Structures are given as C-alpha cells and as structure tokens.
Coordinates of C-alpha atoms in Angstrom, one line a residue:
X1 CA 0.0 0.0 0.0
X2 CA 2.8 2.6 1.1
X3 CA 4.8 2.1 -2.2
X4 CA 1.4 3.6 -4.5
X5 CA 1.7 7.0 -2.4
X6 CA 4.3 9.0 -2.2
X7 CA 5.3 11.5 0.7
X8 CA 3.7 14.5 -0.6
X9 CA 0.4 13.1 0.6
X10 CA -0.6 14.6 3.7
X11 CA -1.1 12.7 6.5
X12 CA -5.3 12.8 7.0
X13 CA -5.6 12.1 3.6
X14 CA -3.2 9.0 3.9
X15 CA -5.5 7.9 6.9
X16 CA -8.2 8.5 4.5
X17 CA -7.7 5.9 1.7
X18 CA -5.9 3.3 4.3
X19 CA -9.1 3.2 5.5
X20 CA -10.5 2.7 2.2
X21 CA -8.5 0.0 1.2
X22 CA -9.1 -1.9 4.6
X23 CA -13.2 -1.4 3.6
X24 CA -12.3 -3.2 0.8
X25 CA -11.0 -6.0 2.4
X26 CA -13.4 -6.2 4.8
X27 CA -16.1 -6.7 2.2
X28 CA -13.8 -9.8 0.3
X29 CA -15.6 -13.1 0.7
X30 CA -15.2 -17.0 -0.1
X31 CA -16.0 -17.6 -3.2
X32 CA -18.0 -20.0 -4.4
X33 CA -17.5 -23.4 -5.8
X34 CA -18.7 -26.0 -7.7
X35 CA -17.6 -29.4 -8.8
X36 CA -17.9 -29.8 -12.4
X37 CA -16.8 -33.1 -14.7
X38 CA -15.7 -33.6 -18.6
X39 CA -18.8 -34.1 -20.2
X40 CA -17.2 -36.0 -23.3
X41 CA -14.1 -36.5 -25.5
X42 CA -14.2 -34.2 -28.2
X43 CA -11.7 -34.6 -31.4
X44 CA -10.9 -31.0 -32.5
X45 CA -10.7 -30.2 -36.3
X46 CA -11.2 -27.1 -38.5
X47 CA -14.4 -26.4 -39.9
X48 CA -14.7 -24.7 -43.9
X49 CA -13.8 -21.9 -42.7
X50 CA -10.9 -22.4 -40.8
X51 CA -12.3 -22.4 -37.2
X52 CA -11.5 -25.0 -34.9
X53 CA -14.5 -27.1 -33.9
X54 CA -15.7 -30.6 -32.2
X55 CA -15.8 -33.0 -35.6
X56 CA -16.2 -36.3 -33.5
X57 CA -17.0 -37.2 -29.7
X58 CA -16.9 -40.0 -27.7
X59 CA -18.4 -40.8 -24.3
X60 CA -16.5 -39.6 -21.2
X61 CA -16.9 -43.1 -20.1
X62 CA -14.3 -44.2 -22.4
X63 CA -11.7 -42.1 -21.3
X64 CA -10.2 -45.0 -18.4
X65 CA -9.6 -47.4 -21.6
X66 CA -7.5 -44.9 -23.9
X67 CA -3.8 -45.4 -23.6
X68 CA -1.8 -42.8 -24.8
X69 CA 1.5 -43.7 -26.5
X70 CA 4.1 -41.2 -27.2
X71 CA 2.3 -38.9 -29.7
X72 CA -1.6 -39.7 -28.4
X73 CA -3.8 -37.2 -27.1
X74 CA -7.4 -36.7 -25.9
X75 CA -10.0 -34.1 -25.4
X76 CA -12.1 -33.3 -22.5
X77 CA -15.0 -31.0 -23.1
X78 CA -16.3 -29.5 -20.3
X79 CA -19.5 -28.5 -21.6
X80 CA -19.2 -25.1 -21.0
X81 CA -16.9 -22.4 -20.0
X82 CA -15.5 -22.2 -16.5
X83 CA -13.0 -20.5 -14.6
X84 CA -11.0 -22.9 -11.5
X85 CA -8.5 -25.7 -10.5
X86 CA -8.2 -28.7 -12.4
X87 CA -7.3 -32.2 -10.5
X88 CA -6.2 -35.2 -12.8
X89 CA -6.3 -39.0 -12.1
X90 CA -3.5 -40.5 -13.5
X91 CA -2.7 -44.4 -14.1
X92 CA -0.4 -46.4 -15.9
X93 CA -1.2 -49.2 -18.6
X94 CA 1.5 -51.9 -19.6
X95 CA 4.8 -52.7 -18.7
X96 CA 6.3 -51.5 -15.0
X97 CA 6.6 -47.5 -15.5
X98 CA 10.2 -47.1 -16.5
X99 CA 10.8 -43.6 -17.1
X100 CA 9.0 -40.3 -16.5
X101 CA 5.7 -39.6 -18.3
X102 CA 5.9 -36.9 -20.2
X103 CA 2.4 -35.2 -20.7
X104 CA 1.8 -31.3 -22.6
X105 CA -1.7 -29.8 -21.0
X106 CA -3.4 -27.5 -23.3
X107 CA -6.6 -25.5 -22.2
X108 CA -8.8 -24.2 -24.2
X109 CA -11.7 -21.6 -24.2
X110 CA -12.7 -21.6 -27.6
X111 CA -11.9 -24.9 -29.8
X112 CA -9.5 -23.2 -32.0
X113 CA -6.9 -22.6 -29.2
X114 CA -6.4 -26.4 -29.3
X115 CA -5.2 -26.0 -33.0
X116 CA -2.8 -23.1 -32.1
X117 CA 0.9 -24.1 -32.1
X118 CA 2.4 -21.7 -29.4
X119 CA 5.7 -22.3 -30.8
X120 CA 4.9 -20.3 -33.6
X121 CA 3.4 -17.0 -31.0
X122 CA 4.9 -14.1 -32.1
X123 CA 2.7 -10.8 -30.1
X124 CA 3.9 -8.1 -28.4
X125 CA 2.4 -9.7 -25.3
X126 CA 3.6 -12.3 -22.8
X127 CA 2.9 -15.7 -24.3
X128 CA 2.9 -16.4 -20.5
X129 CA -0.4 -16.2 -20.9
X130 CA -0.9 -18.9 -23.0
X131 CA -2.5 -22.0 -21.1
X132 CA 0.0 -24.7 -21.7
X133 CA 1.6 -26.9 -19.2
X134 CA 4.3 -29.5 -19.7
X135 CA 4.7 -31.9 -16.7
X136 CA 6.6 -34.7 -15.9
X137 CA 5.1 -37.5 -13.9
X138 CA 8.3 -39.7 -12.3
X139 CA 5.4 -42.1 -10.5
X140 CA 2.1 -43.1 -11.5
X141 CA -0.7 -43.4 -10.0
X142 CA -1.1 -40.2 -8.9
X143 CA -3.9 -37.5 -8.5
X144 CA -2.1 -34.3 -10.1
X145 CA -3.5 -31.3 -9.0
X146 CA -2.7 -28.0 -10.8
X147 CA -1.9 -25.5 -9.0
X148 CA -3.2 -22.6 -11.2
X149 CA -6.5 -21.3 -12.1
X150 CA -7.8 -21.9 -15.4
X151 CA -10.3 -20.2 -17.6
X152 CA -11.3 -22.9 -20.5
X153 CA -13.6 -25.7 -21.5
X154 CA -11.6 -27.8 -23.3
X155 CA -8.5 -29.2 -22.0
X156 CA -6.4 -31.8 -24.1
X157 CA -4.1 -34.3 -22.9
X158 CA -1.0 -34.9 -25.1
X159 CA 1.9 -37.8 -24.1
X160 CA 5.1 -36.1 -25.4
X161 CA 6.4 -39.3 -25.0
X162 CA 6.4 -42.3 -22.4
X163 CA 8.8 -45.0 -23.3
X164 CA 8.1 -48.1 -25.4
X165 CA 6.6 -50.0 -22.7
X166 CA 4.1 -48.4 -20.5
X167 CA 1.3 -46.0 -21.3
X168 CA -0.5 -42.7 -19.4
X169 CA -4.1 -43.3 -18.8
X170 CA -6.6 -40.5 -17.6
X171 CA -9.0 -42.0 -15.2
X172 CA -11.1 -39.5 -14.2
X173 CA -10.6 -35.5 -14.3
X174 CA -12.5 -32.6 -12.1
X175 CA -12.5 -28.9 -12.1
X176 CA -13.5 -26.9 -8.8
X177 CA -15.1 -23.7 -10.6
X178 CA -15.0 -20.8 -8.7
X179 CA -16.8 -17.4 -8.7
X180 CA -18.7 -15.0 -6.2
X181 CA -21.7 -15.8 -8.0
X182 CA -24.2 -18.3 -9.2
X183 CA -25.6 -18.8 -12.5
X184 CA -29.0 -20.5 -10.8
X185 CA -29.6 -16.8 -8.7
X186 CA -30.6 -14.9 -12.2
X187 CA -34.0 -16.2 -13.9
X188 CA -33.0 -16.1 -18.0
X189 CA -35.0 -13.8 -19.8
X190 CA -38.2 -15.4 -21.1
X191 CA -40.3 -13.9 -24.2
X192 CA -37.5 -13.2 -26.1
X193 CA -36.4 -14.4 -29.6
X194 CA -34.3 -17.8 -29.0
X195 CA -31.1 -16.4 -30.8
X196 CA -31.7 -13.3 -28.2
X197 CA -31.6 -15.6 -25.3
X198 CA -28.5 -17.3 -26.4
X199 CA -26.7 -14.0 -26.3
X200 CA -28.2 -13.2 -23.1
X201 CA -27.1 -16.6 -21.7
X202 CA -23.4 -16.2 -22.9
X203 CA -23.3 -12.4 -21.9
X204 CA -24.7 -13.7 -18.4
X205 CA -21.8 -16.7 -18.4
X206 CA -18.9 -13.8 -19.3
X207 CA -20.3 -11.7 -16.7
X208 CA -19.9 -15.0 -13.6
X209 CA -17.0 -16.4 -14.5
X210 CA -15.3 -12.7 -14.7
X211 CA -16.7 -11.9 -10.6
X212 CA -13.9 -13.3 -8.7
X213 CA -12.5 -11.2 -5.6
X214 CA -12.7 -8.3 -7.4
X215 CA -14.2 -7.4 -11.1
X216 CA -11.8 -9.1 -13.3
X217 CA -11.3 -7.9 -17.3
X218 CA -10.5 -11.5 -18.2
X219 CA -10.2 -14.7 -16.1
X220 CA -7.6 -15.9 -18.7
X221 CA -5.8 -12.8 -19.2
X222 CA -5.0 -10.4 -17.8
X223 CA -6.6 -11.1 -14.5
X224 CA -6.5 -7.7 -12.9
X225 CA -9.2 -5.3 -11.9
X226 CA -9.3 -2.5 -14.9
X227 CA -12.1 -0.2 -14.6
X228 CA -13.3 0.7 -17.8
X229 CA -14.3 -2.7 -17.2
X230 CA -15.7 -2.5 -14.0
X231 CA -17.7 0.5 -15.3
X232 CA -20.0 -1.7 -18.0
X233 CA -19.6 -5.1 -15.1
X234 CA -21.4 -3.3 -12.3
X235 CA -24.5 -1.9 -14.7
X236 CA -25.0 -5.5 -15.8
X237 CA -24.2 -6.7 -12.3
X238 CA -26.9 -4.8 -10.7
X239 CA -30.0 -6.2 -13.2
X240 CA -28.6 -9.8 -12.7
X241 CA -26.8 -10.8 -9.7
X242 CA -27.0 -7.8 -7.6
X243 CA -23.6 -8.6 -5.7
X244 CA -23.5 -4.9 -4.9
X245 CA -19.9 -5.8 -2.1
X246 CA -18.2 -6.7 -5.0
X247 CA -18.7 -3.2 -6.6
X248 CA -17.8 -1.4 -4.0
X249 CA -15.0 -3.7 -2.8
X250 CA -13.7 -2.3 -6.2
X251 CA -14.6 1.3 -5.5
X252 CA -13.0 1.5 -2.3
X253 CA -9.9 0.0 -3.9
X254 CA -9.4 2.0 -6.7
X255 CA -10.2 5.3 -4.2
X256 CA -7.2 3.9 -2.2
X257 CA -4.9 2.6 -4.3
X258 CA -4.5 5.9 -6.3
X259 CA -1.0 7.0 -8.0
X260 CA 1.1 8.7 -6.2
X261 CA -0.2 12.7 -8.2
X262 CA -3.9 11.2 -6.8
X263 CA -4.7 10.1 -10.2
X264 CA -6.5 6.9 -10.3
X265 CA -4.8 4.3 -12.2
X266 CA -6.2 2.4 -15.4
X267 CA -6.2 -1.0 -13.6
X268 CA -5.4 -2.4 -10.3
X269 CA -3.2 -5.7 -8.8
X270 CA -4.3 -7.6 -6.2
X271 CA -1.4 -9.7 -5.5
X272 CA 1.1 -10.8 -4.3
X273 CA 0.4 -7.0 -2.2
X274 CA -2.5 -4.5 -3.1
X275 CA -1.5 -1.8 -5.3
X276 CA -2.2 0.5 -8.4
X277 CA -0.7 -0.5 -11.8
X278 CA 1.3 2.4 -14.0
X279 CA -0.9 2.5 -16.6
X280 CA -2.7 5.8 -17.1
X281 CA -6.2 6.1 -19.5
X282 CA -7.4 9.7 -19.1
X283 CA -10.9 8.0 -19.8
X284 CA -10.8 5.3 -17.5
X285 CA -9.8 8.0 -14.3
X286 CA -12.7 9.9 -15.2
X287 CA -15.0 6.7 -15.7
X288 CA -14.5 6.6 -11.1
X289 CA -17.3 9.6 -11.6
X290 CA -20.0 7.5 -13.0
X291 CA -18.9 4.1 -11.4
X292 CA -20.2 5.8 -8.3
X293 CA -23.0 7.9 -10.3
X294 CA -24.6 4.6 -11.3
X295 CA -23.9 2.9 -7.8
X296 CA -25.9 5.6 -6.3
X297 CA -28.5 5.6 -8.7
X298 CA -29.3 1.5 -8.6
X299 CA -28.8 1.5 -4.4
X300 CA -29.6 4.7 -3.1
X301 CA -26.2 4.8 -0.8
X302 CA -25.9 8.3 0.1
X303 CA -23.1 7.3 2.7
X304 CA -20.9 6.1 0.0
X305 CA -21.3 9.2 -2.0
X306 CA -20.6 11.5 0.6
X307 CA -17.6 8.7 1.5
X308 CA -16.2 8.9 -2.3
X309 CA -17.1 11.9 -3.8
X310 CA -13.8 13.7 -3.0
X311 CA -11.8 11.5 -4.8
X312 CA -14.3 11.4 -7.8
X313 CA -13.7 15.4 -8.4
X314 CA -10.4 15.0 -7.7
X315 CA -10.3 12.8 -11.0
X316 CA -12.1 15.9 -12.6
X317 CA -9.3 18.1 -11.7
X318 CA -6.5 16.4 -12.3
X319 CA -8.0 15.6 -15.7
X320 CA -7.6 19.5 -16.7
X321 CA -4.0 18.8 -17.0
X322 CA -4.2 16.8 -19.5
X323 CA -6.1 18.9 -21.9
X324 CA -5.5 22.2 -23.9
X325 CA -8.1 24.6 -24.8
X326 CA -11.1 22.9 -23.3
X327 CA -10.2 18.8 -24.8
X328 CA -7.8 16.4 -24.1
X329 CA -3.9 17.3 -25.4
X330 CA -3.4 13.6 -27.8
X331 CA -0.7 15.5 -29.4
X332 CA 2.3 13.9 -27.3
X333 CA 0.3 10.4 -26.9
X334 CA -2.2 9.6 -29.2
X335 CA -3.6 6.6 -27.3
X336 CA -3.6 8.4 -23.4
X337 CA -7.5 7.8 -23.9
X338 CA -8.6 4.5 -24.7
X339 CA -11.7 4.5 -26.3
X340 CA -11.2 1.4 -28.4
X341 CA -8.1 -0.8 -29.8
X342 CA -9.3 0.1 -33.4
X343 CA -6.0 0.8 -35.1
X344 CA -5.6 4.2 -36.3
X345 CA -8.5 5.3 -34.1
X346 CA -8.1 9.2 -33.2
X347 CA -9.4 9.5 -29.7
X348 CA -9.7 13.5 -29.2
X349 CA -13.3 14.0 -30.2
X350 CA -14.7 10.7 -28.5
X351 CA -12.5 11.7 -25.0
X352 CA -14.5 14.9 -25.4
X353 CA -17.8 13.0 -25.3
X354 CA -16.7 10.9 -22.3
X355 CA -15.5 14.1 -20.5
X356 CA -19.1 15.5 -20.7
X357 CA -20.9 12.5 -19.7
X358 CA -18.6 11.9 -16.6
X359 CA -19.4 16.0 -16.0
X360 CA -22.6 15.3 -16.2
X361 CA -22.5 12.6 -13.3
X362 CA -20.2 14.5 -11.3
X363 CA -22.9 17.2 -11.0
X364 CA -25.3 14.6 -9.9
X365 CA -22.4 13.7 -7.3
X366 CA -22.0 17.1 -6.3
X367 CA -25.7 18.3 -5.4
X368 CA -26.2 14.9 -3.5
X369 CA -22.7 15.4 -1.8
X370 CA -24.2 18.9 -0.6
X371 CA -21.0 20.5 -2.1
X372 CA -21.6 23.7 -3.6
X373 CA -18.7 24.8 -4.8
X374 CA -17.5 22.1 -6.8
X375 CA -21.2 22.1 -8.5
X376 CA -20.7 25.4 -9.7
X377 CA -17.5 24.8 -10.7
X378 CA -19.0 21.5 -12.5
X379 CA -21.8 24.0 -13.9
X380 CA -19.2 26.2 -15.9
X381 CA -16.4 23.4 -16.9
X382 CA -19.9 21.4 -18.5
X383 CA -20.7 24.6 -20.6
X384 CA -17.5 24.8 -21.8
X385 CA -17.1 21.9 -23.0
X386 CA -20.3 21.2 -24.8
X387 CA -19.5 24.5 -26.5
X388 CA -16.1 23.0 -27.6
X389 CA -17.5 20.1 -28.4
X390 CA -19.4 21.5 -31.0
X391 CA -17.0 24.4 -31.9
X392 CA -14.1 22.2 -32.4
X393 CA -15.5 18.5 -33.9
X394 CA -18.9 19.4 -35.4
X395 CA -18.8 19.5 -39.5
X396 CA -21.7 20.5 -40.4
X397 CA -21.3 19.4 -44.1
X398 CA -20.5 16.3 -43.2
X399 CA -22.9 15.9 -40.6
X400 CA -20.5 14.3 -38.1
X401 CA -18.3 15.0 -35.5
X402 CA -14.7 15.0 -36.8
X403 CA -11.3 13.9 -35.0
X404 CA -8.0 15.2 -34.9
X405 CA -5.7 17.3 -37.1
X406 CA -7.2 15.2 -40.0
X407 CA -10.9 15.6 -39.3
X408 CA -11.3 11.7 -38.9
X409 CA -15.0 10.0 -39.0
X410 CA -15.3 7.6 -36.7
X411 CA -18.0 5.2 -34.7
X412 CA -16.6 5.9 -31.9
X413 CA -16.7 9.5 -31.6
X414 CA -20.2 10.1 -32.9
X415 CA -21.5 7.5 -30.2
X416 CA -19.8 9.2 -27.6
X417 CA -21.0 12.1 -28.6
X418 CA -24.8 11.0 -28.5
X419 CA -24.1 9.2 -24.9
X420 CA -22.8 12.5 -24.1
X421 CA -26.4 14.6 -25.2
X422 CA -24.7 17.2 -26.8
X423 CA -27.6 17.6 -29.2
X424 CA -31.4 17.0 -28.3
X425 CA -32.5 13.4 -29.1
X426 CA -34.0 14.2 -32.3
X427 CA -30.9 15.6 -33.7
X428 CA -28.8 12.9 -31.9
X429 CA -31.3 10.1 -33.8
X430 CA -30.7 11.6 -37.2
X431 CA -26.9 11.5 -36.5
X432 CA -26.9 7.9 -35.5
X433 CA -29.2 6.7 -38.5
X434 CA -26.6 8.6 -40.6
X435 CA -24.0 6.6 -39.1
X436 CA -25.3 3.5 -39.6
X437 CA -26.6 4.8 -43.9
X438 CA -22.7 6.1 -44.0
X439 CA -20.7 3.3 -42.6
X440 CA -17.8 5.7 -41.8
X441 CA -14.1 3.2 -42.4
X442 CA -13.2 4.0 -39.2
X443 CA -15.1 1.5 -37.1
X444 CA -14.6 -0.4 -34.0
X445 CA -13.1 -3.2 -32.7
X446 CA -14.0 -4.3 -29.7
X447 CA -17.2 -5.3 -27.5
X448 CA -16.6 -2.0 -25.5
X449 CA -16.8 0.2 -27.7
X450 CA -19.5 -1.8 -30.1
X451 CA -21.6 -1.9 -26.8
X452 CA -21.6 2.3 -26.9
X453 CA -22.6 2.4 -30.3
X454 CA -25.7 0.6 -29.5
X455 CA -26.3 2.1 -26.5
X456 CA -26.2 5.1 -28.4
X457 CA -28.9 3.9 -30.4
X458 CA -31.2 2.7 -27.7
X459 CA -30.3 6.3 -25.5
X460 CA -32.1 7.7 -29.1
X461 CA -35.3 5.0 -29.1
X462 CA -33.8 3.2 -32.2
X463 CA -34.4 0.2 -30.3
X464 CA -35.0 -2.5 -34.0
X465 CA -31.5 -0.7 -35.0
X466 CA -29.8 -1.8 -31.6
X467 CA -31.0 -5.0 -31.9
X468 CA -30.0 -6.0 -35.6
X469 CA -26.1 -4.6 -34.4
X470 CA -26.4 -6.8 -31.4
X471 CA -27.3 -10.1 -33.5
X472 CA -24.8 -9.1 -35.9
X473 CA -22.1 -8.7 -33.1
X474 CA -22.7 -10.9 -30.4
X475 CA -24.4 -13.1 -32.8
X476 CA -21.6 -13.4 -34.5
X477 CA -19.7 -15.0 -31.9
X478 CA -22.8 -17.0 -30.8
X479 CA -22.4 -18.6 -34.5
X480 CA -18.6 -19.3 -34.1
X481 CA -19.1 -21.7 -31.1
X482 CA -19.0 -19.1 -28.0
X483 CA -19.9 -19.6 -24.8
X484 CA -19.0 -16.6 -23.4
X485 CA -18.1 -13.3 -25.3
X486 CA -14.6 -12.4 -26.4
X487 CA -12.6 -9.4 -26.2
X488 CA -12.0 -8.3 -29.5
X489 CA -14.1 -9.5 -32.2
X490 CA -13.5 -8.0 -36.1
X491 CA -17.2 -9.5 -37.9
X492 CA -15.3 -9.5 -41.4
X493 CA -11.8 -10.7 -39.7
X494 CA -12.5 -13.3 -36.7
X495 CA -9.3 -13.9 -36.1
X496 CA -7.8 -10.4 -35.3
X497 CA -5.9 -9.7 -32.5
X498 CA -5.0 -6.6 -31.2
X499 CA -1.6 -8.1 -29.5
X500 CA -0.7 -9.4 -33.1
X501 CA -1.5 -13.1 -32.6
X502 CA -5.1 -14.5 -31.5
X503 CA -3.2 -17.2 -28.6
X504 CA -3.5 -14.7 -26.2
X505 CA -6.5 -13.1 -27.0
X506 CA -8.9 -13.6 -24.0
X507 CA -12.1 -15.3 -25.0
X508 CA -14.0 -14.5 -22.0
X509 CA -14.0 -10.9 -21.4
X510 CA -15.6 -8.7 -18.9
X511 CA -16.7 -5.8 -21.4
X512 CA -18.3 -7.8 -23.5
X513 CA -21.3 -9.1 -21.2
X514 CA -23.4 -6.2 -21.9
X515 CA -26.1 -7.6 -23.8
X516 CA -27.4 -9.0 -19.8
X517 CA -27.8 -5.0 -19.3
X518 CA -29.4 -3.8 -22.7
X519 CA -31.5 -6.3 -23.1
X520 CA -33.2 -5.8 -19.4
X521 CA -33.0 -2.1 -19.0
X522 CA -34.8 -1.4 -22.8
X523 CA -36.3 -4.7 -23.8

C-alpha cells in the first residue's frame, strides 16, 4: 500500500484511503464453488472456414480405456466455459513404468486454441499467458493437482512421450469452478427471440466467470481489476446478480490505491500485495465519476457518495492537466484515452464526449454530496465543454463530428457524442441513422466500444437498430461456437488480434457481457 503513495500526501488524507483499502478487504468473501466433470471426448478439427470445432465425440466413459503412446492425445469438453483448479487422475497401462511420463496440457476456451501451435506465438504480449503446461510425472498413480487457475472448456491431454513399454491413462478429471456468484440466482429472460436468449445466456456466463474477488477484465488474461471494465460489469451486475460488495470492494480499492499525483490508475493488482498498476487512461480516471454515479443511482447509498465523492472530483481536476483549450492534449500520446483498440483510431473528439458524460455525473455527485462549490465549478467546466464540443469537432457538411488534425469520422466518436447529449435526441437520432446509412471506415473493434454504439442507439429509441447490431455482433460469436463473449471480435476478420496473434486473445472478457444489461434495461 505505502509504495502507491508517495510523501507528498498529507497525513489525514493517507488515513483516509488506508481506511478505504481496509473497507475493501473487509467486504472480500469466499467464493464460491462448484464441482464440475468432462462431459465428453471431443476430437478438435477445423471447420470450412478455418475455425477450430468438435468433428467427432466420444463418451467420457471411455476415457479410463485410452492409452496414450508417445504422440496420443485426448479431449475433455467440459460442456461449458468455467473459470478454476483442475485435478487429474493418472494411471499407468503396460509394462512396469520405467521412465517419467511426459504429458503437454493444453486449455482451451474456444476450440481453435487447441489448434494453435504456441511455438509459432509471435505478439507483443507475454505468451505467458498462454494456457499450456508441460509436466513430468516420475510415478504413477497419482492425483495431479494443478496448482493454477484456469479459464477454459476444453482441455487436451498430449503424451510427449512415455517410453516403449508403458502408457499414461486419464482415469477420471474434475474442475473446482469458482466465482462469487451463481448462475442458478438470475432467472434467464423469457419472451425473447431464441437467438436473443443465447446471447443473453453467454453475456450472463462472461459476466460470472469474470466476478472473482474483485471485477476481473478476463479470467484468462490479464486477470487484474481494470475499470473501464468495471464501469460496463457493475451496470449489468446490478440487473442480474445484484452482488453490490463486490462493486464497492472495487470502488473503495481503486479510491485507495490511487497514484502517487492522486490520479486513479487504469487497472489495479491484487497480488502478491494490493497496489495501483502504471498505466494511465485519461478516460478510464474519469469513468471513477459514473462508477459511483450509477452505484448511487441503482442503491440509493448516500453514505458512500458522501464517502467517495472527493476522490471522484479530484479525478475531474486532475483531468484538466491533461487537456489544452477545453479537450484532451493527444498531441504527445495519441492513445492516453482508450476509447477502443481500433488501429488508427483518433481518440480527441470521442475523450470529449466521455468528459461531458462523466461531467454530467459528477454534477449529480456534487448536489447529493451537498458540495456547492464544486457544483458550480461543474456547472461552468460542463458549458465549456459542450460548447467546444461542437465548436471544435462538429462539421456540419458532413454531418459528423470529426477527429484530430485530419478531421477523422469515426464510430466511436459520434457515439460518444450522443451518450454524451450534446444535441437534443432528435438531432442525436438523425446522426446515429446517418451513421449507420454512412458506414464511416473508421469502425470499432472491440465489445466496448460496439456496446456504446448501441447504447447510443437505444439512448435515441432506435431500439430495431440496436438490436440488428447486437445479432450481428454478439451473434456473431454465438455462431462461431461461444460460450461466453470475447474481447476483440472484427465480424469481417474473426481472427484479429489486437496483440498481433489470437493465442493470447482472451475469449472471456468482462466488457463484452453487456447484452445482460441492454436487453433488461430497454427490452
């Protein structure tokens, strides 16, 4: 904790978020677990398209009676995605075990990762990430258990080798899911289109196996608390499993685990000590305001308000450094907003959207806060900037809102712009149906950001349009075999990665499980 702050921070205001990070412990619980078992073998092939999927099965009961040689392999299928610890029941078959077994364990969220050949992983990420184990077993029987967590449903069992004369048997296998909530506590939604119900189902599945100790982005990578994420998690949180400790676990610890300027980090770790990661998103500071906007608003918690609110404006203020001339300064780094991983994405005008919507909450904030000064303050910094907004990124010829020194068109930045009511709704309507007539080149790549351009929509009442995106999008993976949604998904290029290779793209992501919200809060 003492190595986020430095010494400039007086000491009531270190007592201050100490005592907010000790709230956050106090509100950690067990999680919960389930036992679940391989539901059959599977034998994983590549469909006309090139996508890895099941082309055979077997029953799981036949797993005890196939030996695997030096070169043989088997697939357990799960059934569905989960996130937990993995014990194995190993056996021998043959001659007296003369030499280690060699075994390679590969898991799998999505069938293609069984395909992938991680010798060949060339990102710009840590192929640490990449669920493979090799082991060596100098005595069988024995019950391995692994002592990481796993986020898969398909895990394959390959003998590297053995030795001429004995053979590795699997004689039974078990996962211990874990998660701090429970698929059987949220009724699906009923009335609804069955392809509408699968989506809701998946986004629902994302959403669990993503609610560990804290909010996590992705239970297979990266693990960590980010809270753009938490931002979309908690609003479909609160119309499914309601486990309001776990948002504010996360509030207090991002409100104590600040940087050492006060500047709430992008994401947060969690172990092997509690403490605030050095990546900086101007956005995702600001996004603090309406995590604890929309907290308020679902549970009423004026306490908590009153509790966080100073280090909500504070996120305001120090936000002002970052800009010139009323928007945010992308002239020295291009990407200090997020927005989306769309490459070649120019962030400026979008970043202005998100700084009035998070203006807008923090006025909210301020009024129930009973804090005067700072409302008025709010009151003038909002004018400005919806002025700017349209002084500096509305074309009028165009009908858009431009970006940047080359006047770019993008998705992004006319849906952040609607979510941000800078026109009335009418006006705001005609620019999103233009959007969607247009097609601007400049889409987006991700769940996040597709999720604003239909919320967009719905925030305009062009509810059939919302819903033709979301069966395109989420649909999209629905058709490819997912369970739960993925972090970056490209309609007309599935395999896209924005780390350069798919192996460590994370096929169970936290921003994607927004269709649970839409879907109950306009349908």
């Amino acid at each position: 904790m003492g190595e986020t702050l430095i010494s400039i921070i007086p000491d009531m205001e270190r007592k201050i978020v100490d005592e907010f990070v000790k709230k956050a412990v106090e509100l950690d619980h067990p999680l919960l677990e389930k036992t679940v078992k391989p539901v059959r073998l599977v034998e994983i092939g590549r469909d006309a398209k090139g996508n890895g999927v099941p082309v055979s099965s077997e029953s799981i009961e036949e797993m005890p009676g196939k030996l695997l040689r030096k070169g043989d392999s088997i697939c357990m299928d799960f059934g569905d995605h989960h996130v937990g610890y993995v014990t194995l029941k190993l056996n021998s078959a043959g001659s007296p075990q003369d030499a280690p077994a060699f075994l390679r364990l590969k898991f799998a969220e999505i069938a293609s990762e069984i395909l992938d050949d991680s010798s060949t992983y060339q990102g710009w990420i840590s192929k640490g990430w990449i669920q493979e184990e090799f082991i060596h077993i100098d005595v069988l029987p024995c019950e391995l258990k692994l002592p990481r967590r796993y986020a898969f449903r398909y895990l394959e069992v390959l003998a590297i080798d053995t030795s001429q004369k004995f053979q590795v048997v699997v004689e039974d296998a078990g996962l211990t899911a874990v998660s701090s909530v429970s698929m059987e506590d949220v009724k699906p939604l009923e009335g609804l289109p069955e392809d509408l119900q699968k989506i809701d189902r998946a986004s629902l599945k994302t959403l669990q196996d993503c609610m560990q100790h804290v909010f996590e982005d992705g239970p297979k990578r990266d693990r960590r608390l980010w809270i753009g994420d938490l931002r979309l998690q908690a609003k479909a949180n609160y119309v499914t499993f309601k486990n309001y400790d776990l948002v504010k676990r996360c509030m207090y610890l991002f409100a104590g685990l600040t940087r050492g300027d006060g500047k709430i980090g992008a994401c947060l770790f969690t172990e092997p000590v509690m403490q605030v990661d050095d990546t900086f998103l101007w956005d995702y500071s600001l996004f603090f305001v309406s995590i604890l906007h929309d907290y308020y608003q679902e549970t009423k918690d004026l306490e908590i308000v009153k509790e966080l609110w100073p280090a909500a404006y504070t996120q305001i203020k120090l936000a002002l450094d970052d800009m010139k001339d009323g928007v945010l300064d992308t002239s020295e780094n291009p990407m200090i907003a997020f927005i989306d991983w769309k490459e070649g994405l120019d962030r400026q005008a979008a970043a202005q959207g998100v700084w009035i919507y998070c203006l807008r909450h923090g006025k909210v904030l301020a009024q129930l806060a009973g804090d005067t000064a700072a409302l008025d303050e709010l009151d003038g910094l909002l004018k400005d900037a919806v002025e700017k907004a349209v002084s500096r990124f509305w074309d009028e010829e165009q009908g858009f809102f431009v970006s940047g020194a080359k006047c770019q068109v993008s998705w992004s930045s006319q849906a952040w712009m609607v979510l941000a009511d800078i026109f009335d709704q009418e006006k705001s309507r005609e620019l999103m149906l233009h959007l969607l007539d247009v097609k601007p080149a400049m889409g987006v790549m991700t769940p996040y950001a597709y999720h604003h351009v239909i919320e967009a929509l719905l925030h305009v009442g062009e509810k059939d349009k919302a819903l033709e995106l979301m069966r395109t999008y989420w649909g999209g993976m629905i058709d490819l075999g997912a369970d739960t949604f993925w972090e970056a998904f490209d309609p007309a290029d599935p395999l896209a990665s924005p780390y350069g290779n798919m192996q460590v793209n994370s096929f169970c992501h936290a921003w994607s499980c927004t269709p649970a919200w839409l879907l109950r809060e306009y349908f």
